[in-house]
């Protein structure tokens, strides 16, 4: 056998590199002759995002809420746009949105401060920051989007900025609440109330994001936040209807926020609790408990034929039908609940009453819900994001 091998002709040292080059050339020709389908798929546009950009995102990267008289911009809008741009593999838009956010909401340096919540036209008609208090949900989404972008686009700056923001969130926007544990406050100031009470918001805590920070960041405080976050969701929905805002009392536990603008109801904030729950990975250990806890909302929608704009979290009384954006937001949740009739019902409602093109919040809810349904993005049990475009982007070596 060794003798036979020794008589075989020797292959030149550069033969493999020549063959590799020829294969690449052949592959390139095949791509060209097939309309370059793989490359097209890699940069396949997401029509909903393209329309959102056209309607809400200025050329400089500012996300404008046209529903406000003063055309405000919030850190929430900037945060969501970053995630949508990432989901669309839109690097240019991602960088524009990030640059505007840093320059206008963080005084030019996101390594030194959290972004202010609101920017727009002031009473004196000048333009700038209206409310400098950061919003922790926006900060979570910004840090998360930067971290994921750092991974999938191989951008070290994004990854580093994500870690710095994550540390600042822990240091400035959390508190150890007696009897509850380490909890995310809605902002650094303004939510620590007298008499050992705090005003909290369950919709600020998408569990996939917490899972991602838990496994990516070395600070053990991320892990400590998960159990209190789940208790917050449960405490905010005593009858299965999530509240916009809830009061946590160190002695009495969770209490309806009857003094707030929403008067103990669940509406425009709470709709995201169902949305985040619906988008959880099937392997998420908390998913079954949350779906069971919030099932009354699925039953209410089935009975009424529409989601409520506001629902009393204790009685289940509603005030009026919610928008079509609310119907869109509930689709992943209803899918997770396995209520096919109710899903079809809400899909028909969306067709019969399309979301208004300039309705910022409804469009945001729709991009999250329908983007998830179309598998533009999905979350796994560790909070990692899997994007549609990743399955078509080929790199040749």
PDB file of N, CA and C in Angstrom, residues 107 169 204 277-278:
ATOM      1  N   UNK A 107     -25.556  64.524  24.925  1.00  0.00           N
ATOM      2  CA  UNK A 107     -24.537  65.586  24.866  1.00  0.00           C
ATOM      3  C   UNK A 107     -23.271  65.122  24.166  1.00  0.00           C
ATOM      4  N   UNK A 169     -26.882  51.479  33.463  1.00  0.00           N
ATOM      5  CA  UNK A 169     -28.269  51.135  33.797  1.00  0.00           C
ATOM      6  C   UNK A 169     -28.330  50.534  35.197  1.00  0.00           C
ATOM      7  N   UNK A 204     -41.500  47.700  30.946  1.00  0.00           N
ATOM      8  CA  UNK A 204     -40.118  48.133  30.761  1.00  0.00           C
ATOM      9  C   UNK A 204     -39.131  46.964  30.811  1.00  0.00           C
ATOM     10  N   UNK A 277     -44.255  38.977  26.024  1.00  0.00           N
ATOM     11  CA  UNK A 277     -44.536  37.595  26.427  1.00  0.00           C
ATOM     12  C   UNK A 277     -44.729  36.705  25.196  1.00  0.00           C
ATOM     13  N   UNK A 278     -45.465  37.207  24.228  1.00  0.00           N
ATOM     14  CA  UNK A 278     -45.727  36.420  23.028  1.00  0.00           C
ATOM     15  C   UNK A 278     -44.487  36.121  22.217  1.00  0.00           C
TER      16      UNK A 278
END
